[in-house]
Short mmCIF file of C-alpha atoms in Angstrom, two decimals:
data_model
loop_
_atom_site.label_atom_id
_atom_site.label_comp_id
_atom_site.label_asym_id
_atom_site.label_seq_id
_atom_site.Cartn_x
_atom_site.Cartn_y
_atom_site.Cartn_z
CA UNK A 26 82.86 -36.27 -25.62
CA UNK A 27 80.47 -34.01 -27.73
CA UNK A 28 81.95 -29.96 -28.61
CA UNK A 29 79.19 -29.28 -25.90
CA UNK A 30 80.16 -31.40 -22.67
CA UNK A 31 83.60 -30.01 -24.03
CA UNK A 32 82.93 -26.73 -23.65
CA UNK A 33 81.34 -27.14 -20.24
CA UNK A 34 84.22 -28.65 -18.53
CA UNK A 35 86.40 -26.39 -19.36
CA UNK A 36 83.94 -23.74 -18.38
CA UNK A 37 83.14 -25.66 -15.17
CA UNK A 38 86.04 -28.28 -14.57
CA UNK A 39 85.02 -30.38 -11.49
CA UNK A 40 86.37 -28.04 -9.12
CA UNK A 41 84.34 -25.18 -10.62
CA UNK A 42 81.02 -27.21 -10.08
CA UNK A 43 81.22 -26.99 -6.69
CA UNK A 44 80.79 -23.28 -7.14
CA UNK A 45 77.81 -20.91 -6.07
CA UNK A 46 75.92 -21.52 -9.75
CA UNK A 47 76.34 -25.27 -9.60
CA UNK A 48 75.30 -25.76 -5.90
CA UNK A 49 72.40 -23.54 -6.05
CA UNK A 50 70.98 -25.37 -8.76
CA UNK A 51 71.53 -28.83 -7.30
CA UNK A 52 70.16 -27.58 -3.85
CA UNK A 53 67.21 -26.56 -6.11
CA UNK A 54 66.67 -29.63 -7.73
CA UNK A 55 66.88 -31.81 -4.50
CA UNK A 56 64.10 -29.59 -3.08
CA UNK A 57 62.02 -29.48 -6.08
CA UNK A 58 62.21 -33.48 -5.93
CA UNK A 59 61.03 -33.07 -2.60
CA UNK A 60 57.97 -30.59 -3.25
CA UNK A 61 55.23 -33.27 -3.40
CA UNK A 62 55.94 -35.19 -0.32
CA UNK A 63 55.80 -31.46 1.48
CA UNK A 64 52.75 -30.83 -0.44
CA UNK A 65 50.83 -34.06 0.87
CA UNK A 66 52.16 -33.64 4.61
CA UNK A 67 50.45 -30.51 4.59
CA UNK A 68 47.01 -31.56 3.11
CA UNK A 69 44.77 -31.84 6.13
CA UNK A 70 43.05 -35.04 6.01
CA UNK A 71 39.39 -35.56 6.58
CA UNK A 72 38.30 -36.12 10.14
CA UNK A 73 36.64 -39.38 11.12
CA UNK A 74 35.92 -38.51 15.07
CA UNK A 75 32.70 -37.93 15.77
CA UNK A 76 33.60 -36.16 19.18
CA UNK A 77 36.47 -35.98 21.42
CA UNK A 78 36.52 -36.78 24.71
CA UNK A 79 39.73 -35.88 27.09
CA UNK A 80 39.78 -37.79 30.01
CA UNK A 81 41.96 -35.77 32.28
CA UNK A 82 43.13 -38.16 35.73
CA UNK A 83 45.52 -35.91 36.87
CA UNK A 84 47.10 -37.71 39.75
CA UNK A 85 46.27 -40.59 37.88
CA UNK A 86 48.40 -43.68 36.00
CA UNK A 87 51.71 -42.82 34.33
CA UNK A 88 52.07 -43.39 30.93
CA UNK A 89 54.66 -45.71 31.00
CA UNK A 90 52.20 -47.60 32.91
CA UNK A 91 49.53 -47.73 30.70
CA UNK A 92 49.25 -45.98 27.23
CA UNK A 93 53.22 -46.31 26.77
CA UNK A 94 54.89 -49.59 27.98
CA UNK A 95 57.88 -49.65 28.58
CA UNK A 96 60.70 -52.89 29.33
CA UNK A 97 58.79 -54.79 31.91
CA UNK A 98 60.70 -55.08 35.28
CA UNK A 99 58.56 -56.82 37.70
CA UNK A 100 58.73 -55.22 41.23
CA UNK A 101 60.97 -56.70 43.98
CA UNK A 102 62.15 -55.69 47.38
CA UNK A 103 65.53 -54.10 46.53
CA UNK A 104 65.51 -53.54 43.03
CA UNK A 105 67.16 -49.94 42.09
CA UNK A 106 64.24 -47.79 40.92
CA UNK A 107 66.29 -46.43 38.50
CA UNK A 108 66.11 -49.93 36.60
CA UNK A 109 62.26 -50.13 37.10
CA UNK A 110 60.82 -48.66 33.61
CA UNK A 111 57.12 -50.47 33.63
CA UNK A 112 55.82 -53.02 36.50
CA UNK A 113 53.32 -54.25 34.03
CA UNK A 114 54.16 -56.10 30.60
CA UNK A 115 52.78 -54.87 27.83
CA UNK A 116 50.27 -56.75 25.56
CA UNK A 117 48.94 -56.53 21.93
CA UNK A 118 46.59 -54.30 20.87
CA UNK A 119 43.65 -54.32 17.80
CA UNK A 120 46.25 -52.43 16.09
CA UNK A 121 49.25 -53.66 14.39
CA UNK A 122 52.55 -52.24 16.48
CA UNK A 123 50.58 -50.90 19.47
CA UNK A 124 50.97 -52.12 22.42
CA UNK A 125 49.59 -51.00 26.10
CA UNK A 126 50.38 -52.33 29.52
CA UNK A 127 48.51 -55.01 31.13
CA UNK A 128 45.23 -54.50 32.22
CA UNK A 129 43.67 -52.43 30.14
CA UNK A 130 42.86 -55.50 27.56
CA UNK A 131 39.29 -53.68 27.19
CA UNK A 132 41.05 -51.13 26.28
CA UNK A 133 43.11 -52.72 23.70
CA UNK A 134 40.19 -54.58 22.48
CA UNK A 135 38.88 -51.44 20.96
CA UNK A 136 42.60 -49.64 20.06
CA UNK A 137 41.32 -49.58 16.31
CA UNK A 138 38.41 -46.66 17.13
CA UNK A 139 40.50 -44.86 19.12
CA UNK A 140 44.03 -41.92 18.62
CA UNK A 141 46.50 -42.57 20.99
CA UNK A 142 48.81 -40.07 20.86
CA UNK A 143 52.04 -40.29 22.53
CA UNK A 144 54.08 -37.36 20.64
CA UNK A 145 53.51 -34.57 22.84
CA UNK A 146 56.17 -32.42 24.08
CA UNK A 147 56.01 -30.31 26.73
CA UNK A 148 57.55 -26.86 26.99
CA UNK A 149 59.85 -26.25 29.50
CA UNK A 150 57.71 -24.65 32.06
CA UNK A 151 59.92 -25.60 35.35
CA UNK A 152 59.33 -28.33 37.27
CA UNK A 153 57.59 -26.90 40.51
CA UNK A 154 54.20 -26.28 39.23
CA UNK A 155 52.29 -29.45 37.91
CA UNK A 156 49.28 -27.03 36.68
CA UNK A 157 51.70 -24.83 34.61
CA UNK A 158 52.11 -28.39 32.05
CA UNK A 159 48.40 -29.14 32.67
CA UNK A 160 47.25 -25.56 31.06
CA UNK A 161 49.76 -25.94 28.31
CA UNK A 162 48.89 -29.38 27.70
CA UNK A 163 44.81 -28.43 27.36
CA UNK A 164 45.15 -24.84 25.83
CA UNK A 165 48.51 -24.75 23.94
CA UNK A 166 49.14 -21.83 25.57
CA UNK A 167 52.16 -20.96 28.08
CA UNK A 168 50.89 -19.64 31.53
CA UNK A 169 50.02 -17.40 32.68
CA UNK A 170 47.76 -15.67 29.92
CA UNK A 171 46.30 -12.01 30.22
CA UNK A 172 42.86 -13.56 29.15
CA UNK A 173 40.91 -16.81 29.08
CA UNK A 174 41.75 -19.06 26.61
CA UNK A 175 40.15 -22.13 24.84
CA UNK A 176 40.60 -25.90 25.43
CA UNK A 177 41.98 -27.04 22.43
CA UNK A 178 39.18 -29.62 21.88
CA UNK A 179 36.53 -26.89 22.02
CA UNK A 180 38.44 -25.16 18.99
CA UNK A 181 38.62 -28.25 17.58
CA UNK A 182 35.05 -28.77 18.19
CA UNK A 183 33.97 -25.23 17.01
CA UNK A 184 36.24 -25.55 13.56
CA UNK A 185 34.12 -29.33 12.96
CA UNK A 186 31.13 -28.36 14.41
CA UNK A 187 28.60 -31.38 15.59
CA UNK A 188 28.64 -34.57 13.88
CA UNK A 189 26.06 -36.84 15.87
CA UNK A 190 22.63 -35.15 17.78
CA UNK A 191 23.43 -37.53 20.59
CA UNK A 192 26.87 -36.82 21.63
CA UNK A 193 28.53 -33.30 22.14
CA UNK A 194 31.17 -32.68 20.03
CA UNK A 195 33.61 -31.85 22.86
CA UNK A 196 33.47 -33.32 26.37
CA UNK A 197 36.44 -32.90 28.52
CA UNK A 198 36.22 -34.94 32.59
CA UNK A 199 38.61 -34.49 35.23
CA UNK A 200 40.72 -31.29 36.69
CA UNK A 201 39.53 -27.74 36.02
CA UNK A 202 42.61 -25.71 33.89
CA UNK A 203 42.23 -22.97 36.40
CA UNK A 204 45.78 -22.13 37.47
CA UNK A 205 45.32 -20.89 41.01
CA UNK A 206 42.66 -22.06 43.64
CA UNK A 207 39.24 -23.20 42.15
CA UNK A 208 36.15 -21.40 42.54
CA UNK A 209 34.17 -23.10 45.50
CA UNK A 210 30.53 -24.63 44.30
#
């Protein structure tokens, strides 16, 4: 042992290296190690879309039965519901580790040009009103609001502006977000 690493453990002594000094620094070093893959996560990559297009069917297919499988449990008079996750298997997509249900092999065909996203989380809104989820879902925004606000794809439209003459950069097809009645036509 050099006069140096001498000197520093009987300064520090193992017990004294668990001190403030000590653990600061380490907790410093493990998050200047980590400073890169932060940095990266938060460089926006560029966008490939050339438009989104929402395809709200509200009323429509659950998820589990289409966009996210789940164990296939084929229906049968008397089987407990509660063991029933997906009626229809799931099948291989264009992409590696995706999978959607049965019946949408069109679908599937073309996985590779598409974003499925299946990360979402809803806020807790209650569970009495279905349109509460639906604005959130569209806007980002908690109901009710004071003003109008946005679709998120027209913001995300606006920020990217138009990328083909022939297609608008935003199209969104199904249920209005209005919460309340909807205007008559």
């Amino acid at each position: 042992m050099t006069n140096e690493e001498a000197y520093i453990n009987a300064r520090i002594g193992r017990r004294g290296f668990m001190g403030k000094g000590a653990s600061a620094a380490a907790t410093l070093a493990s998050l200047i190690g980590a400073e890169p893959r932060l940095v990266r996560a938060a460089t926006p990559k560029a966008a490939t879309a050339d438009s989104i297009i929402v395809l709200w069917m509200a009323g429509g297919m659950a998820s589990t039965e289409t966009f996210d499988p789940k164990r296939y449990m084929p229906f049968a008079p008397g089987v407990r519901t509660d063991k029933v996750l997906s009626t229809f298997p799931a099948i291989d997509t264009a992409v590696d580790n995706i999978k959607v249900s049965q019946g949408l092999e069109r679908v599937a065909k073309v996985m590779d040009r598409a974003t499925l996203i299946r990360t979402f989380q809803a806020a807790d809104l209650g569970f009495i009103l279905h349109s509460r989820h639906q604005f959130h879902w569209h806007t980002g925004y908690i109901p009710p609001q004071p003003m109008a606000v946005p679709h998120i794809g027209s913001v995300v439209a606006k920020i990217l502006g138009p990328r083909v003459d022939t297609v608008p950069p935003f199209i969104s097809i199904g249920q209005n977000l209005e919460i309340g009645p909807s205007p008559l036509p």
